[in-house]
Short mmCIF file of C-alpha atoms and ligand atoms in Angstrom, two decimals:
data_model
loop_
_atom_site.label_atom_id
_atom_site.label_comp_id
_atom_site.label_asym_id
_atom_site.label_seq_id
_atom_site.Cartn_x
_atom_site.Cartn_y
_atom_site.Cartn_z
CA MET A 11 153.80 136.55 205.10
CA ASN A 12 155.66 133.27 204.66
CA ALA A 13 155.46 130.73 201.84
CA LEU A 14 153.19 128.39 203.83
CA GLN A 15 150.72 131.19 204.58
CA ARG A 16 150.73 132.19 200.90
CA GLU A 17 149.99 128.63 199.88
CA LYS A 18 147.21 128.26 202.49
CA LEU A 19 145.64 131.53 201.32
CA ARG A 20 145.78 130.38 197.70
CA SER A 21 143.90 127.16 198.46
CA TRP A 22 141.36 128.84 200.80
CA TRP A 23 140.42 132.03 198.90
CA GLN A 24 138.01 131.42 196.02
CA GLY A 25 138.64 134.71 194.22
CA ARG A 26 141.62 136.12 192.36
CA ILE A 27 144.87 136.78 194.20
CA LEU A 28 147.49 138.97 192.54
CA ARG A 29 150.96 137.99 193.70
CA ASP A 30 154.12 140.09 194.01
CA VAL A 31 152.36 143.25 192.94
CA SER A 32 154.11 146.54 192.16
CA MET A 33 152.28 149.08 194.32
CA ALA A 34 153.46 151.81 191.93
CA ASP A 35 150.52 150.65 189.79
CA TYR A 36 148.12 151.34 192.67
CA SER A 37 149.42 154.71 193.81
CA THR A 38 148.89 158.09 192.18
CA LEU A 39 152.57 158.81 192.95
CA ARG A 40 153.34 156.03 190.43
CA ALA A 41 156.06 154.79 192.76
CA GLY A 42 156.31 152.22 195.52
CA GLY A 43 157.62 148.83 196.53
CA ARG A 44 155.96 145.47 195.96
CA ALA A 45 153.24 143.80 198.00
CA ASP A 46 153.06 140.05 198.59
CA CYS A 47 149.40 139.76 197.57
CA LEU A 48 146.55 141.96 196.44
CA ILE A 49 142.92 140.87 196.78
CA ASP A 50 139.77 142.62 195.60
CA VAL A 51 136.80 141.88 197.86
CA THR A 52 133.36 142.46 196.43
CA SER A 53 130.98 142.04 199.37
CA LEU A 54 130.79 142.48 203.14
CA GLU A 55 130.58 138.70 203.60
CA GLU A 56 133.80 138.20 201.64
CA LEU A 57 135.51 140.95 203.60
CA THR A 58 134.58 139.64 207.06
CA ALA A 59 135.57 136.08 206.09
CA LEU A 60 138.92 137.28 204.76
CA ILE A 61 139.73 139.40 207.85
CA LYS A 62 138.81 136.49 210.17
CA TRP A 63 141.08 134.17 208.19
CA LEU A 64 143.97 136.65 208.11
CA ALA A 65 143.59 137.37 211.85
CA ALA A 66 143.58 133.63 212.67
CA GLU A 67 146.67 133.05 210.52
CA GLY A 68 148.46 136.15 211.84
CA VAL A 69 148.88 137.59 208.35
CA ALA A 70 149.27 141.37 208.04
CA TYR A 71 146.85 143.27 205.83
CA TYR A 72 146.31 146.82 204.67
CA VAL A 73 143.30 148.32 202.93
CA VAL A 74 143.80 150.80 200.11
CA GLY A 75 141.34 152.95 198.26
CA ARG A 76 142.53 154.62 195.06
CA GLY A 77 146.08 155.08 196.34
CA SER A 78 146.02 158.88 196.18
CA ASN A 79 147.58 159.28 199.62
CA ILE A 80 149.84 156.28 200.08
CA LEU A 81 153.43 155.33 199.42
CA VAL A 82 154.70 151.77 199.89
CA ALA A 83 158.36 151.88 200.93
CA GLU A 84 161.02 150.37 198.67
CA GLN A 85 161.37 147.16 200.70
CA GLY A 86 157.72 146.42 200.01
CA TYR A 87 154.85 145.11 202.10
CA SER A 88 154.83 141.58 203.39
CA GLY A 89 151.11 140.99 203.68
CA VAL A 90 147.82 141.26 201.86
CA VAL A 91 146.67 144.53 200.30
CA ILE A 92 142.87 144.67 200.15
CA ARG A 93 140.74 146.72 197.78
CA LEU A 94 136.98 147.18 198.10
CA GLN A 95 134.99 146.60 194.91
CA GLY A 96 131.60 145.28 193.71
CA ASP A 97 128.79 145.67 196.29
CA ILE A 98 131.09 147.82 198.43
CA THR A 99 130.92 150.63 195.87
CA ALA A 100 127.13 151.10 195.86
CA ILE A 101 125.40 154.46 196.37
CA THR A 102 122.01 154.06 198.09
CA PRO A 103 119.72 156.92 199.09
CA LEU A 104 117.92 155.96 202.33
CA PRO A 105 114.20 156.64 202.73
CA PRO A 106 113.62 160.23 203.88
CA SER A 107 113.19 160.55 207.65
CA LYS A 108 110.29 162.40 209.32
CA THR A 109 112.60 165.36 209.86
CA GLY A 110 113.28 165.54 206.11
CA GLU A 111 116.92 164.52 206.32
CA GLN A 112 118.43 163.21 203.13
CA VAL A 113 120.81 160.41 204.00
CA VAL A 114 122.88 158.67 201.34
CA ARG A 115 124.72 155.42 202.14
CA VAL A 116 127.88 154.97 200.11
CA GLY A 117 130.14 151.93 199.87
CA ALA A 118 133.71 152.74 200.89
CA GLY A 119 135.09 151.52 197.55
CA CYS A 120 133.05 154.06 195.57
CA SER A 121 135.20 156.73 193.98
CA MET A 122 134.73 160.26 195.28
CA ALA A 123 134.31 161.50 191.71
CA ALA A 124 131.45 159.01 191.11
CA LEU A 125 129.75 160.16 194.32
CA VAL A 126 130.06 163.86 193.47
CA SER A 127 128.63 163.19 189.96
CA TRP A 128 125.78 161.10 191.42
CA CYS A 129 124.91 163.93 193.83
CA THR A 130 125.05 166.55 191.07
CA GLU A 131 122.80 164.54 188.74
CA ARG A 132 120.19 164.02 191.48
CA GLY A 133 120.20 167.49 193.02
CA VAL A 134 121.79 166.34 196.27
CA SER A 135 124.05 168.96 197.82
CA GLY A 136 126.69 168.98 200.54
CA LEU A 137 129.77 167.38 199.02
CA GLU A 138 130.63 169.87 196.28
CA PHE A 139 133.83 170.88 198.11
CA MET A 140 135.15 167.34 197.47
CA THR A 141 135.19 167.98 193.70
CA GLY A 142 138.63 167.21 192.31
CA ILE A 143 139.85 165.27 195.37
CA PRO A 144 140.79 161.89 193.93
CA GLY A 145 140.34 158.68 195.86
CA SER A 146 137.62 156.53 197.34
CA VAL A 147 134.95 157.34 199.89
CA GLY A 148 136.63 155.02 202.43
CA GLY A 149 139.98 156.75 201.92
CA ALA A 150 138.35 160.18 202.21
CA VAL A 151 136.63 159.27 205.49
CA TRP A 152 139.80 157.66 206.88
CA MET A 153 141.78 160.80 206.05
CA ASN A 154 138.92 163.17 206.90
CA ALA A 155 139.74 164.68 203.53
CA GLY A 156 138.57 168.13 202.64
CA ALA A 157 139.22 171.49 201.09
CA TRP A 158 138.18 175.13 201.19
CA GLY A 159 137.52 174.99 204.95
CA TYR A 160 135.26 171.92 204.84
CA ALA A 161 135.99 168.28 205.65
CA ILE A 162 134.07 165.17 204.71
CA GLY A 163 133.57 164.37 208.41
CA ASP A 164 131.25 167.40 208.63
CA ARG A 165 128.71 165.48 206.53
CA LEU A 166 129.01 162.09 208.23
CA LYS A 167 126.11 160.54 210.08
CA LYS A 168 127.37 157.03 210.56
CA ILE A 169 130.00 154.60 209.34
CA VAL A 170 130.02 150.85 209.16
CA LEU A 171 133.36 149.22 209.78
CA VAL A 172 134.90 145.79 210.03
CA ASP A 173 137.21 145.52 213.02
CA ALA A 174 140.48 143.62 213.43
CA ALA A 175 138.57 140.49 214.47
CA GLY A 176 136.42 140.58 211.32
CA CYS A 177 133.28 141.82 213.15
CA CYS A 178 131.02 144.40 211.61
CA ARG A 179 130.02 147.47 213.66
CA ASP A 180 127.91 150.57 213.18
CA VAL A 181 129.52 153.72 214.55
CA ALA A 182 127.49 156.93 214.82
CA SER A 183 129.36 160.09 213.92
CA SER A 184 128.84 161.30 217.52
CA ARG A 185 131.26 158.52 218.60
CA LEU A 186 133.88 159.52 216.03
CA VAL A 187 136.67 161.97 216.70
CA LEU A 188 137.25 163.93 213.53
CA SER A 189 140.22 166.22 213.33
CA TYR A 190 142.49 167.61 210.62
CA ARG A 191 143.14 164.72 208.17
CA LYS A 192 142.43 162.16 210.88
CA LEU A 193 139.61 159.89 211.94
CA GLY A 194 139.45 158.61 215.51
CA TRP A 195 136.94 156.74 217.62
CA GLN A 196 135.90 157.51 221.19
CA ASP A 197 135.48 153.84 222.04
CA GLY A 198 138.88 152.49 221.08
CA SER A 199 141.53 152.20 218.43
CA LEU A 200 140.67 152.15 214.77
CA GLU A 201 143.89 150.31 213.96
CA LYS A 202 143.30 147.55 211.42
CA THR A 203 139.68 148.54 210.95
CA ILE A 204 138.21 148.84 207.51
CA ILE A 205 135.45 151.28 206.66
CA VAL A 206 132.78 149.51 204.64
CA SER A 207 130.26 152.28 204.14
CA ALA A 208 129.49 155.82 205.18
CA ASP A 209 126.12 157.54 205.63
CA PHE A 210 126.19 161.19 204.64
CA LEU A 211 123.66 163.77 205.73
CA LEU A 212 122.96 165.88 202.65
CA PHE A 213 120.22 168.17 201.37
CA ASP A 214 118.27 168.98 198.22
CA ASP A 215 119.29 171.80 195.93
CA GLU A 216 118.98 172.87 192.30
CA ARG A 217 121.15 170.76 190.02
CA SER A 218 122.41 173.83 188.20
CA GLN A 219 123.53 175.43 191.49
CA ILE A 220 125.35 172.29 192.60
CA SER A 221 127.07 171.88 189.28
CA CYS A 222 128.09 175.56 189.28
CA ARG A 223 129.71 175.18 192.73
CA CYS A 224 131.52 172.01 191.61
CA ARG A 225 132.89 173.83 188.56
CA GLU A 226 134.09 176.74 190.67
CA TYR A 227 135.90 174.44 193.12
CA LEU A 228 137.52 172.60 190.24
CA GLU A 229 138.69 175.79 188.56
CA GLN A 230 140.22 177.12 191.80
CA ARG A 231 141.99 173.78 192.28
CA ARG A 232 143.34 173.77 188.72
CA GLY A 233 144.82 177.20 189.18
CA LYS A 234 146.84 176.12 192.22
CA GLN A 235 148.05 172.60 191.55
CA PRO A 236 150.62 171.11 189.18
CA LYS A 237 148.99 169.59 186.11
CA GLY A 238 149.59 166.23 184.46
CA VAL A 239 152.18 164.93 186.95
CA ALA A 240 152.07 162.03 189.36
CA SER A 241 151.68 163.13 192.98
CA ALA A 242 149.78 162.40 196.17
CA GLY A 243 148.47 165.94 196.50
CA SER A 244 149.77 167.83 199.52
CA PHE A 245 152.57 165.71 200.94
CA PHE A 246 152.70 167.26 204.43
CA LYS A 247 150.00 168.34 206.84
CA ASN A 248 149.81 172.06 207.46
CA PRO A 249 151.22 172.92 210.89
CA PRO A 250 148.87 174.90 213.16
CA ASP A 251 148.30 178.42 211.79
CA ASP A 252 150.74 177.98 208.92
CA SER A 253 151.01 176.30 205.56
CA ALA A 254 153.48 173.55 204.76
CA GLY A 255 153.74 174.89 201.19
CA ARG A 256 154.71 178.35 202.42
CA LEU A 257 157.40 176.93 204.72
CA ILE A 258 158.86 174.68 202.03
CA ASP A 259 158.91 177.54 199.54
CA ALA A 260 160.50 179.89 202.08
CA ALA A 261 163.17 177.24 202.74
CA GLY A 262 164.09 177.62 199.05
CA LEU A 263 163.07 174.10 198.15
CA LYS A 264 160.83 174.60 195.09
CA GLY A 265 162.37 172.51 192.33
CA ALA A 266 164.65 170.56 194.74
CA SER A 267 164.97 166.93 193.71
CA GLU A 268 166.18 163.48 194.70
CA GLY A 269 166.37 161.08 191.78
CA GLY A 270 163.06 161.33 189.94
CA ALA A 271 161.24 163.02 192.83
CA MET A 272 160.92 166.80 192.81
CA VAL A 273 159.34 169.54 194.90
CA SER A 274 156.83 171.00 192.46
CA PRO A 275 157.76 174.47 191.26
CA VAL A 276 153.99 175.18 191.10
CA HIS A 277 153.02 174.13 194.65
CA ALA A 278 155.82 173.51 197.15
CA ASN A 279 153.78 171.02 199.20
CA PHE A 280 153.48 168.68 196.20
CA ILE A 281 156.22 166.10 195.70
CA VAL A 282 155.93 165.05 192.07
CA ASN A 283 157.26 162.04 190.24
CA THR A 284 158.99 163.46 187.18
CA GLY A 285 159.27 159.93 185.77
CA GLY A 286 161.02 156.93 187.23
CA ALA A 287 161.04 158.14 190.85
CA THR A 288 161.37 155.33 193.36
CA ALA A 289 159.82 155.26 196.81
CA ALA A 290 163.35 155.73 198.17
CA ASP A 291 163.77 158.95 196.11
CA ILE A 292 160.49 160.28 197.48
CA ILE A 293 161.37 159.41 201.07
CA ARG A 294 164.83 160.98 200.72
CA LEU A 295 163.23 164.16 199.39
CA MET A 296 160.66 164.10 202.19
CA GLN A 297 163.47 163.85 204.77
CA LEU A 298 165.44 166.64 203.11
CA ILE A 299 162.37 168.91 203.26
CA GLN A 300 161.77 168.04 206.92
CA LYS A 301 165.42 168.73 207.80
CA LYS A 302 165.58 172.07 205.97
CA VAL A 303 162.24 173.33 207.27
CA TYR A 304 163.15 172.30 210.82
CA GLY A 305 166.57 173.95 210.46
CA LYS A 306 165.06 177.25 209.27
CA PHE A 307 161.81 177.46 211.25
CA GLY A 308 162.05 174.85 214.06
CA ILE A 309 158.86 173.24 212.74
CA ASN A 310 158.47 169.49 212.25
CA LEU A 311 156.47 168.78 209.12
CA GLU A 312 154.35 165.65 209.49
CA PRO A 313 153.59 163.73 206.29
CA GLU A 314 149.93 163.57 205.32
CA VAL A 315 150.78 160.73 202.93
CA LYS A 316 150.63 157.33 204.62
CA ILE A 317 153.94 155.53 204.25
CA LEU A 318 153.55 151.78 204.43
CA GLN A 319 156.48 149.61 205.33
CA GLY A 320 156.94 146.14 206.73
C1 LIG B 426 146.10 165.64 192.91
C2 LIG B 426 145.66 165.35 194.32
C3 LIG B 426 144.95 166.30 195.02
C4 LIG B 426 144.52 166.05 196.33
N1 LIG B 426 143.81 167.02 196.99
C5 LIG B 426 143.38 166.77 198.25
C6 LIG B 426 142.62 167.76 198.97
O1 LIG B 426 142.32 168.83 198.47
N2 LIG B 426 142.22 167.45 200.22
C7 LIG B 426 142.52 166.26 200.83
O2 LIG B 426 142.10 166.05 201.97
N3 LIG B 426 143.24 165.33 200.18
C8 LIG B 426 143.68 165.54 198.93
N4 LIG B 426 144.41 164.59 198.27
C9 LIG B 426 144.80 163.36 198.97
C10 LIG B 426 143.85 162.16 198.74
O3 LIG B 426 143.21 162.28 197.50
C11 LIG B 426 142.81 162.00 199.83
O4 LIG B 426 143.40 161.79 201.10
C12 LIG B 426 141.88 160.81 199.53
O5 LIG B 426 140.72 160.96 200.29
C13 LIG B 426 142.52 159.44 199.78
O6 LIG B 426 141.64 158.45 199.28
P1 LIG B 426 142.19 157.08 198.66
O7 LIG B 426 141.02 156.22 198.41
O8 LIG B 426 143.05 157.35 197.49
O9 LIG B 426 143.01 156.53 199.89
P2 LIG B 426 144.42 155.73 199.83
O10 LIG B 426 145.50 156.66 199.37
O11 LIG B 426 144.25 154.47 199.08
O12 LIG B 426 144.61 155.43 201.38
C14 LIG B 426 144.84 156.52 202.28
C15 LIG B 426 144.68 155.98 203.71
O13 LIG B 426 143.31 155.63 203.91
C16 LIG B 426 143.21 154.28 204.33
N5 LIG B 426 141.98 153.73 203.75
C17 LIG B 426 141.60 153.72 202.45
N6 LIG B 426 140.40 153.13 202.34
C18 LIG B 426 140.03 152.73 203.57
C19 LIG B 426 138.91 152.04 204.12
N7 LIG B 426 137.90 151.63 203.35
N8 LIG B 426 138.89 151.78 205.44
C20 LIG B 426 139.91 152.19 206.25
N9 LIG B 426 140.99 152.84 205.79
C21 LIG B 426 141.06 153.11 204.48
C22 LIG B 426 144.46 153.59 203.79
O14 LIG B 426 144.77 152.44 204.55
C23 LIG B 426 145.48 154.71 203.97
O15 LIG B 426 145.94 154.75 205.31
C24 LIG B 426 144.84 164.81 196.95
C25 LIG B 426 145.56 163.84 196.23
C26 LIG B 426 145.96 164.11 194.94
C27 LIG B 426 146.72 163.05 194.18
#
């Protein structure tokens, strides 16, 4: 993004623009380079107008949720980082269908924790397994996040997205290709598309039962993950029929560090920021892990965390 584009954006956009933003403040790893601009959009109309403008001006953009699975490289991001707020965080139960389906429409900017609490309070079941997974609904759908053998894509009925041209589309889940930590689309590329809302197919249950399941999931999670440290959760995807954590541990890397980044002694697939880690430290540690695991087992570990550069 050049100085002229920045100036044009400043005079065109009515809302607030944060300039030269440290993305460490927007990532649960508490590390990352700087972004040229950060804009919060609060409605679908604002979002489509912004994407059309950015596309026409040839300015790069990247949508983030709660930053629990991203790392912006040290050199930073020359473009606009977009966050979804306001109307794009609403939770709306749709009228029951004749077949008794319970569909809930959720804005992509809504936090997963807020959605799980909403469901628990209203006796709506189906997303308990997401308890304790930080992030937004949009981020969870984009990553097809999940745990305990379930993934959020299993509950999807439809998504609404804004494509790279700023046009809004409805996509039924039957047209989506949902795989391990990945969302795809049968009808084309999802590159540069932004999820605006997701419809989930859920069902009624006793509040006490739902809340009991949520508590159990949370307790199991607490027993397995490092506490009180900055991380992005599991850093690598599990290779087929194996676990990245097991491989990293077996390569003797628990506790290995680069600068302020360390392989958690509690869970080897967590890279934690012990304080003051830079994105470069984290990427160096990531590469060390990949090299050692490849050297010992011949397996290429693919990061689950999205690394943003450029
Ligand atoms: C302690 C901890 C535990 C975790 N445990 C789990 C777990 O058990 N299971 C699991 O699957 N994950 C886990 N994660 C990873 C992470 O929480 C999930 O991937 C989460 O769903 C990401 O959501 P986010 O809003 O933070 O996305 P971000 O990190 O902000 O973004 C992740 C990706 O999604 C894209 N994205 C975000 N919003 C949108 C949107 N509206 N439209 C299009 N693309 C979008 C971003 O561009 C980026 O590519 C964990 C993370 C932490 C820190």
